[in-house]
Amino acid sequence: MGDPLSPEIDDFVNVDRGFIAALEPGVIKTPDGRAVWDSDAYAFLSAECPDTANPSLWRQGRLCARQGLYEVTEGIYQVRGLDISNMTLAEGDRGVIVIDPLICVETAAAALGLYRAHRGDRPVTGVIYTHSHGDHFGGVAGVTDGDVPILAPVGFMEHAVSENVYAGTAMTRRAMYMYGATLPPGPAGQIGMGLGIAASTGTVSLFPPSVDITRTGQEETVDGVRMVFQLTPGTEAPAEMNFFFPQRRALCMAENASHTLHNILTLRGAVVRDARIWSRYLSEAISLFGAETDVVFASHHWPTWGNSTILRYLSEQRDVYAYLHDQTLRMLNQGHTGVEIAEMIQLPPVLEQAWHARGYYGSVSHNVKAIYQRYLGWFDGNPASFWQHPPVETAKRYVACFGGVEQVVAKAHDFVESGDMRFAVQLLQHAVFADPDDDAAKQLLAQVYERLGHSAGNGTWRNFYLTGAQELRTGITVTPVDLGTGMAAALSIEQIFDTVAIRVNAPAAWQETITIDWVLEDGPYRTTLRHGVLIHHPAGDSAQPDLTLRLTKTQLLGLLAGQGLNGISHEGDPDALKRLLSHLDSPDPNFAIVTP
Ligand SMILES: [Zn+2]
């Protein structure tokens, strides 16, 4: 497999290969002047790695911080480093096809503008969403009005809205930690997240696809560009696809192969992914397209050129997911738990040394725990584990056993001195949860988190640690995040009622029975609140409702946002609606994490 150092040389050559121009300055703003993207803030990464960063992660940050327009191969271009994801542009007979229009309309429009400044004012003749994650479609309204073919893997719309809808508030709060969104970029602060430098914060949009890719081997030609598709459901996203450009001998791997070990379970929280299927689809991609591929690119990071290098790269990506899966299963069948396997597992030297398989975004440690979770769940099988006290109650008891917070902090100091930061965290976590007003415990825990963050080779671990340290020192930073109002219109009626049902504060509603019929454009629905549960289904019940409302989906969303019955025709008792709404709780976008 050659010199293990050669991949490093290739990465720094490949990341600059085909460079045409950067966006100058590297700042993208909304029309009213708010910056939604700032790559100039990461110029510090060109310096040598300081002692506040892990050298391997610093190297990755440096690679991710490159921005501009690049030629991938004749007729295929990428704008990289103007969002966490890449926009790829495939030139056709009349115009250009946009693959993955970034997170927000502002960065997408700027990326397309940079392309047009150097390749001419080509019209956008098609859009492709490689998968159902927001960093691959949210900017679509920045590149088209939606009147062109939009290709996506089957199931795209359902997953694009459903993956983040029910647990969305908690995921967003945890994502603030994962992306280090409140950390200042800098040598001691945010240096990227392994997958890219940062996530943009502009206006999110979504046009539904007009062409479903439903099977592997499906061919489509858009604006004279022929593409052969491979569906990869259940890999990095529930709806995802790779595709090949036979005329260009170029392969797009979506987000299934990038220059990091990816997440089997992203730390912001998600339904756990399937490492086995992921590896199988990488195998299939190699056998379908490997022999004819001269360049492989993805929707994050830089491309890889040269057939033998590509085959090695894709097979190592395949092997690392298969290895983690199979070895975790081997060891769990010997009785080891996820936490134990995460410490025991060792990658073979070839995979260990492959830069592209390193844990910058996913990690061997948290992926192994995720694989355990997928098969066996949160419980490790030991009865000591299934009925523990929750954190605050546990903390109080530990602290009492030690003889008080002061003693716990003193012991924690000893572990810090001896270099065991991990156990120092366990002790100090008990001290802070038992007595959140004890400043000595909080300050020491913040220091330990900072040291762990600065030494972490994984970008998301670093961001979690440093955000934890920051919140212990200065409290929770309230972030003015738009929780997907741009996406609300894309929810189905079922999903809208589901989101209402999960807001019912049940104990206060135990005694209530409220039945409402909602006559919408696509048919009537009935909701019944009873026993603290909101059940909903298409209407068909003959029992008399308390209230019947005739309204549009937009009016329904407005009504749930507290706009009242303005202009909505109704029969029955309007008080029924008031009572239902009074039982709805609001999610807390700024809940505490490192304090109780
Ligand atoms: Zn992505």
Coordinates of C-alpha atoms and ligand atoms in Angstrom, one line a residue:
M1 CA 0.0 0.0 0.0
G2 CA 3.0 2.3 -0.2
D3 CA 4.4 5.0 2.0
P4 CA 1.9 5.9 4.7
L5 CA 3.0 9.5 4.4
S6 CA 2.0 9.8 0.8
P7 CA -1.7 10.5 1.5
E8 CA -0.7 13.7 3.3
I9 CA 1.2 15.0 0.3
D10 CA -1.8 14.1 -1.9
D11 CA -4.3 15.9 0.3
F12 CA -2.4 19.2 0.2
V13 CA -1.9 18.8 -3.6
N14 CA -5.5 17.7 -4.1
V15 CA -7.1 20.4 -2.0
D16 CA -5.6 23.1 -4.3
R17 CA -5.8 21.2 -7.6
G18 CA -7.9 23.0 -10.2
F19 CA -8.1 26.2 -8.1
I20 CA -9.6 29.1 -10.1
A21 CA -10.4 31.9 -7.7
A22 CA -11.4 32.6 -4.1
L23 CA -14.4 34.7 -3.0
E24 CA -12.8 38.0 -1.9
P25 CA -13.5 39.0 0.8
G26 CA -14.7 35.6 2.2
V27 CA -17.7 37.0 4.0
I28 CA -21.3 36.5 2.9
K29 CA -24.1 38.7 4.2
T30 CA -27.8 38.9 4.2
P31 CA -29.3 42.0 2.4
D32 CA -29.6 43.7 5.8
G33 CA -25.9 43.2 6.4
R34 CA -25.8 40.3 8.9
A35 CA -22.8 38.0 8.1
V36 CA -24.0 34.4 7.6
W37 CA -20.5 33.1 6.6
D38 CA -17.0 34.3 7.3
S39 CA -14.1 32.2 6.0
D40 CA -11.6 35.0 6.6
A41 CA -12.1 34.4 10.3
Y42 CA -10.2 31.2 9.8
A43 CA -7.0 32.7 8.3
F44 CA -5.2 31.9 11.6
L45 CA -5.1 28.3 10.5
S46 CA -2.3 29.0 8.1
A47 CA 0.0 29.4 11.1
E48 CA 1.9 26.5 12.7
C49 CA -0.2 24.4 15.1
P50 CA -0.3 26.0 18.6
D51 CA -0.3 24.0 21.8
T52 CA -4.0 24.7 22.1
A53 CA -4.8 22.3 19.3
N54 CA -4.3 18.7 18.3
P55 CA -1.9 18.7 15.3
S56 CA -3.9 16.2 13.3
L57 CA -7.1 18.3 13.7
W58 CA -5.2 21.5 13.0
R59 CA -4.1 19.9 9.7
Q60 CA -7.7 19.0 8.9
G61 CA -8.9 22.5 9.7
R62 CA -6.2 23.9 7.4
L63 CA -7.4 21.7 4.5
C64 CA -11.1 22.6 5.2
A65 CA -10.4 26.3 5.4
R66 CA -9.4 26.5 1.7
Q67 CA -12.2 28.3 -0.2
G68 CA -13.0 29.1 -3.7
L69 CA -14.0 27.8 -7.2
Y70 CA -12.1 24.7 -8.4
E71 CA -12.2 22.6 -11.6
V72 CA -12.7 18.9 -10.7
T73 CA -12.4 17.7 -14.3
E74 CA -13.5 19.1 -17.6
G75 CA -17.1 20.4 -17.2
I76 CA -17.3 19.7 -13.5
Y77 CA -16.6 22.4 -10.9
Q78 CA -16.9 22.8 -7.1
V79 CA -17.3 25.7 -4.9
R80 CA -15.7 24.6 -1.6
G81 CA -15.2 26.4 1.8
L82 CA -18.2 28.7 1.4
D83 CA -20.3 26.6 3.8
I84 CA -19.8 23.4 5.6
S85 CA -20.7 21.5 2.4
N86 CA -19.6 21.8 -1.2
M87 CA -21.7 23.0 -4.2
T88 CA -20.8 21.0 -7.3
L89 CA -21.6 22.3 -10.8
A90 CA -21.8 20.1 -13.8
E91 CA -21.9 21.9 -17.1
G92 CA -24.5 20.9 -19.7
D93 CA -25.4 21.8 -23.3
R94 CA -27.2 25.0 -22.3
G95 CA -26.4 25.7 -18.7
V96 CA -25.2 24.1 -15.5
I97 CA -26.6 21.5 -13.0
V98 CA -26.2 22.4 -9.3
I99 CA -25.5 19.5 -7.1
D100 CA -26.2 20.2 -3.4
P101 CA -27.0 23.9 -3.0
L102 CA -25.4 24.4 0.5
I103 CA -27.3 25.3 3.7
C104 CA -28.8 28.7 3.0
V105 CA -29.8 30.9 0.1
E106 CA -27.1 33.5 0.8
T107 CA -24.1 31.2 0.6
A108 CA -25.7 29.3 -2.3
A109 CA -26.2 32.5 -4.3
A110 CA -22.7 33.6 -3.5
A111 CA -21.3 30.3 -4.6
L112 CA -23.2 30.3 -7.9
G113 CA -22.1 34.0 -8.4
L114 CA -18.4 33.0 -8.0
Y115 CA -18.9 30.2 -10.5
R116 CA -20.6 32.5 -13.0
A117 CA -17.9 35.2 -12.6
H118 CA -15.4 32.7 -14.0
R119 CA -17.4 30.4 -16.2
G120 CA -20.0 32.7 -17.7
D121 CA -23.6 33.5 -16.9
R122 CA -24.9 30.0 -17.5
P123 CA -28.5 29.3 -16.5
V124 CA -29.2 26.6 -13.8
T125 CA -30.8 23.8 -15.8
G126 CA -31.2 21.3 -13.0
V127 CA -30.6 20.6 -9.4
I128 CA -29.6 17.4 -7.6
Y129 CA -29.9 16.7 -3.9
T130 CA -27.5 13.9 -3.0
H131 CA -29.3 13.3 0.3
S132 CA -31.8 14.5 2.9
H133 CA -29.6 16.6 5.2
G134 CA -30.1 20.3 5.4
D135 CA -26.6 21.2 4.3
H136 CA -27.4 19.7 0.9
F137 CA -30.6 21.5 0.0
G138 CA -31.3 24.5 2.2
G139 CA -29.8 27.1 -0.2
V140 CA -31.8 25.9 -3.3
A141 CA -33.8 29.1 -3.6
G142 CA -30.5 30.9 -4.0
V143 CA -29.8 29.1 -7.3
T144 CA -33.2 28.5 -8.9
D145 CA -36.9 29.4 -8.7
G146 CA -37.7 25.7 -8.7
D147 CA -38.8 25.6 -12.3
V148 CA -36.1 23.1 -13.4
P149 CA -35.8 19.3 -12.9
I150 CA -34.8 18.6 -9.3
L151 CA -33.5 15.0 -8.8
A152 CA -33.3 13.3 -5.4
P153 CA -33.3 9.8 -3.9
V154 CA -36.7 8.3 -3.3
G155 CA -38.0 9.2 0.2
F156 CA -36.1 12.5 0.2
M157 CA -39.0 14.8 1.2
E158 CA -40.2 12.5 4.0
H159 CA -36.7 12.3 5.5
A160 CA -35.7 15.9 4.9
V161 CA -38.4 17.1 7.2
S162 CA -38.9 14.1 9.5
E163 CA -35.3 13.5 10.6
N164 CA -35.2 16.8 12.6
V165 CA -38.8 17.5 13.3
Y166 CA -39.8 15.6 16.5
A167 CA -36.6 16.0 18.5
G168 CA -35.5 19.1 16.6
T169 CA -35.2 21.5 19.6
A170 CA -32.9 19.2 21.5
M171 CA -30.9 18.3 18.4
T172 CA -30.4 22.0 17.7
R173 CA -29.3 22.7 21.2
R174 CA -26.8 19.8 21.1
A175 CA -25.7 20.9 17.6
M176 CA -24.7 24.2 19.1
Y177 CA -22.2 22.2 21.2
M178 CA -21.2 19.9 18.3
Y179 CA -20.5 22.7 15.8
G180 CA -19.0 25.1 18.5
A181 CA -21.5 27.6 17.1
T182 CA -21.0 30.0 20.1
L183 CA -17.2 29.6 20.2
P184 CA -15.1 32.3 18.7
P185 CA -12.9 31.0 15.8
G186 CA -9.3 31.0 16.9
P187 CA -6.3 28.9 17.9
A188 CA -7.8 28.3 21.3
G189 CA -11.4 28.3 20.1
Q190 CA -13.3 26.9 17.1
I191 CA -11.0 25.4 14.4
G192 CA -13.7 23.6 12.4
M193 CA -15.5 20.4 13.0
G194 CA -13.6 17.9 10.8
L195 CA -16.2 17.9 8.1
G196 CA -15.9 21.6 7.3
I197 CA -15.1 24.8 9.0
A198 CA -18.5 26.0 10.1
A199 CA -22.2 25.9 9.2
S200 CA -23.7 29.0 7.6
T201 CA -26.6 30.8 9.4
G202 CA -28.8 32.3 6.7
T203 CA -32.2 31.7 5.2
V204 CA -33.2 28.0 4.6
S205 CA -35.4 27.0 1.7
L206 CA -36.7 23.8 0.2
F207 CA -38.3 22.9 -3.2
P208 CA -39.6 19.4 -3.5
P209 CA -37.8 17.1 -6.0
S210 CA -39.5 16.6 -9.4
V211 CA -37.6 13.4 -10.4
D212 CA -37.3 10.5 -7.9
I213 CA -34.3 8.2 -8.2
T214 CA -35.9 4.9 -7.3
R215 CA -33.4 2.2 -8.2
T216 CA -29.7 1.5 -8.7
G217 CA -28.8 1.6 -12.4
Q218 CA -31.4 4.3 -13.2
E219 CA -30.0 6.7 -15.8
E220 CA -31.1 10.3 -16.3
T221 CA -29.9 12.9 -18.7
V222 CA -30.3 16.5 -17.7
D223 CA -29.2 19.3 -20.1
G224 CA -27.2 16.7 -22.1
V225 CA -25.4 15.4 -19.0
R226 CA -25.8 11.7 -18.5
M227 CA -25.8 10.2 -15.0
V228 CA -26.0 6.7 -13.6
F229 CA -27.4 6.4 -10.1
Q230 CA -26.8 4.1 -7.1
L231 CA -29.3 4.3 -4.3
T232 CA -27.7 4.0 -0.8
P233 CA -30.6 4.2 1.7
G234 CA -29.8 3.9 5.3
T235 CA -26.1 4.9 5.0
E236 CA -25.0 8.4 6.0
A237 CA -28.6 9.6 5.6
P238 CA -31.9 7.6 5.3
A239 CA -32.3 8.8 1.7
E240 CA -29.0 9.1 -0.2
M241 CA -27.4 8.3 -3.5
N242 CA -24.1 8.1 -5.4
F243 CA -23.9 8.8 -9.1
F244 CA -21.5 8.5 -12.0
F245 CA -20.8 10.7 -15.0
P246 CA -19.8 8.3 -17.8
Q247 CA -18.8 11.2 -20.2
R248 CA -16.5 12.6 -17.5
R249 CA -15.4 9.4 -15.8
A250 CA -16.3 11.2 -12.6
L251 CA -18.0 9.7 -9.5
C252 CA -20.0 11.6 -6.9
M253 CA -20.0 9.8 -3.6
A254 CA -22.5 12.2 -1.9
E255 CA -21.5 12.0 1.8
N256 CA -20.8 8.3 1.8
A257 CA -17.0 8.7 1.4
S258 CA -15.2 11.8 2.6
H259 CA -11.9 12.6 4.1
T260 CA -12.9 11.7 7.7
L261 CA -14.3 8.7 9.5
H262 CA -18.0 9.8 9.5
N263 CA -20.6 9.3 12.2
I264 CA -22.5 6.2 12.9
L265 CA -24.3 8.3 15.5
T266 CA -23.8 12.0 15.3
L267 CA -23.2 13.6 18.7
R268 CA -26.0 16.1 18.3
G269 CA -28.3 13.1 18.4
A270 CA -30.1 11.1 15.7
V271 CA -31.4 7.7 14.9
V272 CA -28.4 5.4 14.8
R273 CA -27.0 4.6 11.3
D274 CA -26.0 1.2 10.0
A275 CA -22.3 0.7 9.5
R276 CA -22.8 -2.7 7.8
I277 CA -25.1 -1.3 5.1
W278 CA -22.8 1.7 4.7
S279 CA -19.9 -0.6 4.0
R280 CA -21.9 -2.7 1.6
Y281 CA -22.9 0.2 -0.5
L282 CA -19.3 1.4 -0.7
S283 CA -18.4 -2.1 -2.0
E284 CA -21.2 -1.8 -4.5
A285 CA -20.0 1.6 -5.7
I286 CA -16.5 0.2 -6.3
S287 CA -17.8 -2.7 -8.4
L288 CA -20.3 -0.5 -10.3
F289 CA -18.1 2.5 -11.1
G290 CA -14.6 1.8 -9.8
A291 CA -13.0 0.6 -13.0
E292 CA -14.1 3.6 -15.0
T293 CA -13.5 6.4 -12.5
D294 CA -10.7 8.9 -12.9
V295 CA -11.9 11.3 -10.2
V296 CA -14.1 10.9 -7.2
F297 CA -15.6 13.8 -5.4
A298 CA -18.1 14.3 -2.6
S299 CA -20.3 16.9 -1.0
H300 CA -17.7 17.7 1.7
H301 CA -13.9 18.0 1.4
W302 CA -11.7 17.8 -1.7
P303 CA -11.7 15.3 -4.6
T304 CA -9.3 12.4 -5.2
W305 CA -7.7 11.7 -8.6
G306 CA -6.1 8.7 -10.2
N307 CA -7.8 5.3 -10.6
S308 CA -5.5 3.3 -8.3
T309 CA -5.5 6.0 -5.6
I310 CA -9.3 6.1 -5.8
L311 CA -9.7 2.4 -5.5
R312 CA -7.5 2.3 -2.5
Y313 CA -9.3 5.3 -0.9
L314 CA -12.8 3.8 -1.5
S315 CA -11.8 0.4 -0.3
E316 CA -10.2 1.8 2.9
Q317 CA -13.4 3.8 3.5
R318 CA -15.4 0.6 3.0
D319 CA -13.1 -1.4 5.2
V320 CA -13.2 1.0 8.2
Y321 CA -17.0 0.9 8.5
A322 CA -17.0 -2.9 8.1
Y323 CA -14.2 -3.3 10.6
L324 CA -15.9 -1.2 13.3
H325 CA -19.1 -3.1 12.7
D326 CA -17.7 -6.6 12.7
Q327 CA -15.3 -6.2 15.5
T328 CA -17.9 -4.5 17.7
L329 CA -20.2 -7.4 17.1
R330 CA -17.5 -10.0 17.7
M331 CA -16.7 -8.4 21.1
L332 CA -20.3 -7.8 22.2
N333 CA -20.9 -11.5 21.6
Q334 CA -18.1 -12.2 24.0
G335 CA -19.9 -10.1 26.6
H336 CA -18.1 -6.8 26.3
T337 CA -20.2 -3.6 26.5
G338 CA -20.0 -0.6 24.2
V339 CA -18.0 1.4 26.7
E340 CA -15.5 -1.4 27.0
I341 CA -15.3 -2.2 23.3
A342 CA -14.6 1.5 22.6
E343 CA -11.4 1.2 24.7
M344 CA -10.4 -2.3 23.4
I345 CA -10.8 -1.9 19.6
Q346 CA -7.7 -1.2 17.5
L347 CA -7.7 -0.3 13.8
P348 CA -5.2 -2.1 11.6
P349 CA -2.1 0.1 10.8
V350 CA -3.1 0.8 7.2
L351 CA -6.5 2.2 8.3
E352 CA -5.0 3.9 11.3
Q353 CA -2.6 5.7 9.1
A354 CA -5.0 6.7 6.3
W355 CA -5.7 10.3 6.9
H356 CA -9.2 10.1 5.3
A357 CA -10.3 7.4 7.7
R358 CA -9.3 9.3 10.9
G359 CA -11.9 10.4 13.4
Y360 CA -12.2 14.1 12.7
Y361 CA -16.0 14.1 12.6
G362 CA -17.0 10.6 13.7
S363 CA -14.7 8.8 16.1
V364 CA -13.9 5.1 16.6
S365 CA -14.9 5.6 20.2
H366 CA -18.4 7.0 19.7
N367 CA -19.1 4.9 16.6
V368 CA -18.4 1.7 18.5
K369 CA -20.9 2.7 21.2
A370 CA -23.4 3.5 18.5
I371 CA -23.0 0.1 16.9
Y372 CA -23.6 -1.5 20.3
Q373 CA -26.6 0.7 20.7
R374 CA -28.0 -0.2 17.3
Y375 CA -28.0 -3.9 18.2
L376 CA -28.5 -4.0 22.0
G377 CA -29.7 -0.6 23.1
W378 CA -28.8 1.7 26.0
F379 CA -28.8 -1.1 28.6
D380 CA -25.6 -3.1 29.1
G381 CA -27.3 -6.1 30.5
N382 CA -26.1 -5.5 34.1
P383 CA -28.9 -5.1 36.6
A384 CA -26.7 -2.5 38.4
S385 CA -27.3 -0.3 35.3
F386 CA -31.0 -0.3 34.6
W387 CA -32.3 1.6 37.7
Q388 CA -29.6 4.1 38.7
H389 CA -30.5 7.4 40.3
P390 CA -30.6 10.3 37.8
P391 CA -27.5 12.6 37.7
V392 CA -28.4 15.1 40.4
E393 CA -29.5 12.4 42.9
T394 CA -26.4 10.3 42.2
A395 CA -24.2 13.4 42.5
K396 CA -25.6 14.3 45.9
R397 CA -24.9 10.8 47.2
Y398 CA -21.4 10.7 45.9
V399 CA -20.5 14.1 47.3
A400 CA -22.0 13.1 50.7
C401 CA -19.8 9.9 50.7
F402 CA -16.7 12.0 50.0
G403 CA -17.6 14.4 52.8
G404 CA -18.6 17.4 50.7
V405 CA -17.9 19.3 47.5
E406 CA -14.5 20.6 48.8
Q407 CA -13.2 17.1 49.2
V408 CA -14.4 16.0 45.8
V409 CA -12.7 19.0 44.2
A410 CA -9.5 18.3 46.1
K411 CA -9.5 14.7 44.9
A412 CA -10.2 15.9 41.4
H413 CA -7.1 18.1 41.6
D414 CA -5.1 15.0 42.3
F415 CA -6.4 13.2 39.2
V416 CA -5.7 16.3 37.1
E417 CA -2.1 16.3 38.5
S418 CA -1.7 12.7 37.6
G419 CA -3.0 13.4 34.1
D420 CA -6.2 11.4 34.4
M421 CA -8.6 14.1 33.0
R422 CA -11.3 11.6 32.3
F423 CA -11.8 10.6 35.9
A424 CA -11.3 14.2 37.0
V425 CA -14.4 15.0 34.8
Q426 CA -16.4 12.2 36.4
L427 CA -15.7 13.5 39.9
L428 CA -16.2 17.2 39.1
Q429 CA -19.5 16.4 37.2
H430 CA -20.8 15.1 40.6
A431 CA -19.6 18.2 42.4
V432 CA -21.2 20.6 39.9
F433 CA -24.5 18.6 39.8
A434 CA -24.6 18.3 43.6
D435 CA -23.9 22.0 44.1
P436 CA -24.1 24.1 40.9
D437 CA -23.3 27.2 43.0
D438 CA -19.9 26.0 43.9
D439 CA -17.6 28.1 41.8
A440 CA -14.4 26.1 42.6
A441 CA -15.9 23.0 41.1
K442 CA -17.2 24.8 38.1
Q443 CA -13.9 26.6 37.4
L444 CA -11.9 23.4 37.7
L445 CA -14.3 21.4 35.5
A446 CA -14.1 24.2 32.9
Q447 CA -10.2 24.0 33.0
V448 CA -10.3 20.2 32.5
Y449 CA -12.8 20.5 29.7
E450 CA -10.6 23.1 28.0
R451 CA -7.5 20.8 28.3
L452 CA -9.5 17.9 26.9
G453 CA -10.8 20.1 24.1
H454 CA -7.4 21.4 23.1
S455 CA -5.9 17.9 22.9
A456 CA -8.9 16.3 21.1
G457 CA -8.2 15.0 17.6
N458 CA -11.9 15.1 16.8
G459 CA -13.5 18.4 15.9
T460 CA -16.9 17.7 17.4
W461 CA -15.3 16.5 20.7
R462 CA -13.2 19.6 20.8
N463 CA -16.3 21.8 20.3
F464 CA -18.3 19.9 22.9
Y465 CA -15.6 20.3 25.5
L466 CA -14.9 23.9 24.7
T467 CA -18.6 24.8 24.7
G468 CA -19.0 23.0 28.0
A469 CA -16.1 25.0 29.5
Q470 CA -17.5 28.3 28.1
E471 CA -21.0 27.6 29.6
L472 CA -19.5 26.7 33.0
R473 CA -17.7 30.0 33.0
T474 CA -20.2 32.4 31.5
G475 CA -23.5 30.6 31.4
I476 CA -25.6 29.6 28.5
T477 CA -25.3 31.7 25.4
V478 CA -28.8 32.2 24.0
T479 CA -28.6 31.7 20.3
P480 CA -31.1 33.4 18.0
V481 CA -31.6 30.3 15.9
D482 CA -34.5 30.0 13.5
L483 CA -35.9 26.6 14.4
G484 CA -36.9 25.7 10.9
T485 CA -39.7 28.1 10.1
G486 CA -38.6 27.8 6.5
M487 CA -39.3 24.1 6.8
A488 CA -42.7 24.2 8.6
A489 CA -44.6 24.5 5.3
A490 CA -43.0 21.3 4.1
L491 CA -44.5 19.3 7.0
S492 CA -47.4 16.9 6.2
I493 CA -50.7 17.4 8.1
E494 CA -49.8 14.2 10.1
Q495 CA -46.4 15.6 11.0
I496 CA -48.0 18.9 12.1
F497 CA -50.4 17.1 14.4
D498 CA -47.6 14.9 15.7
T499 CA -45.6 18.0 16.6
V500 CA -48.7 19.2 18.5
A501 CA -49.1 15.8 20.3
I502 CA -45.5 15.9 21.6
R503 CA -46.1 19.3 23.2
V504 CA -49.1 18.2 25.4
N505 CA -48.3 18.7 29.0
A506 CA -50.1 15.5 30.0
P507 CA -50.6 15.6 33.8
A508 CA -52.4 19.0 33.5
A509 CA -54.6 17.5 30.8
W510 CA -55.4 14.1 32.3
Q511 CA -59.1 15.1 33.0
E512 CA -59.7 16.8 29.7
T513 CA -61.6 15.3 26.7
I514 CA -61.5 17.6 23.6
T515 CA -62.5 16.6 20.1
I516 CA -61.9 18.9 17.2
D517 CA -62.5 18.3 13.5
W518 CA -60.1 20.1 11.2
V519 CA -61.4 20.3 7.6
L520 CA -58.3 20.9 5.5
E521 CA -57.8 21.1 1.7
D522 CA -56.7 17.4 1.5
G523 CA -59.5 16.2 3.7
P524 CA -60.9 16.2 7.3
Y525 CA -58.8 15.2 10.3
R526 CA -60.0 14.6 13.8
T527 CA -58.0 15.2 17.0
T528 CA -59.0 13.9 20.4
L529 CA -57.3 14.9 23.6
R530 CA -58.0 12.3 26.2
H531 CA -55.9 10.8 29.1
G532 CA -53.3 13.4 28.3
V533 CA -52.8 12.0 24.8
L534 CA -53.6 13.8 21.5
I535 CA -54.7 11.1 19.0
H536 CA -55.2 12.2 15.4
H537 CA -56.5 10.5 12.3
P538 CA -58.3 11.3 9.2
A539 CA -61.9 11.9 10.2
G540 CA -64.5 9.2 9.8
D541 CA -66.0 9.1 13.3
S542 CA -69.6 10.1 13.5
A543 CA -69.5 11.3 17.1
Q544 CA -70.2 15.0 17.5
P545 CA -67.0 17.1 17.8
D546 CA -66.7 20.0 20.2
L547 CA -65.6 22.2 17.4
T548 CA -65.2 22.0 13.6
L549 CA -62.7 24.3 11.9
R550 CA -62.4 24.9 8.1
L551 CA -58.9 26.1 7.2
T552 CA -55.9 25.9 5.0
K553 CA -52.6 24.4 6.0
T554 CA -51.1 27.9 6.3
Q555 CA -54.0 28.9 8.6
L556 CA -53.4 25.8 10.7
L557 CA -49.7 26.7 11.1
G558 CA -50.7 30.3 12.0
L559 CA -53.3 29.1 14.5
L560 CA -50.7 26.9 16.2
A561 CA -48.3 29.8 16.3
G562 CA -50.9 31.7 18.3
Q563 CA -52.6 33.8 15.6
G564 CA -56.1 33.0 16.8
L565 CA -59.2 32.1 14.7
N566 CA -58.9 35.2 12.4
G567 CA -60.7 34.5 9.2
I568 CA -61.1 30.8 10.0
S569 CA -64.7 29.5 9.7
H570 CA -65.9 27.4 12.6
E571 CA -68.9 25.7 14.1
G572 CA -69.2 24.7 17.7
D573 CA -67.4 25.9 20.8
P574 CA -64.3 28.0 20.1
D575 CA -63.4 27.5 23.8
A576 CA -62.4 23.9 22.9
L577 CA -59.5 25.2 20.8
K578 CA -58.4 27.6 23.6
R579 CA -58.4 24.7 26.1
L580 CA -56.4 22.5 23.8
L581 CA -53.8 25.2 23.1
S582 CA -53.6 25.9 26.9
H583 CA -52.3 22.3 27.4
L584 CA -49.4 22.7 25.0
D585 CA -45.9 23.2 26.5
S586 CA -43.1 25.0 24.6
P587 CA -39.7 23.4 24.0
D588 CA -36.7 25.0 25.6
P589 CA -34.1 25.9 23.0
N590 CA -31.5 26.9 25.7
F591 CA -31.8 24.0 28.2
A592 CA -28.9 23.4 30.6
I593 CA -26.3 20.7 29.7
V594 CA -23.2 21.0 31.8
T595 CA -25.1 22.2 34.9
P596 CA -28.2 20.6 36.3
Ligands
ZN1 ZN -23.4 17.1 4.8

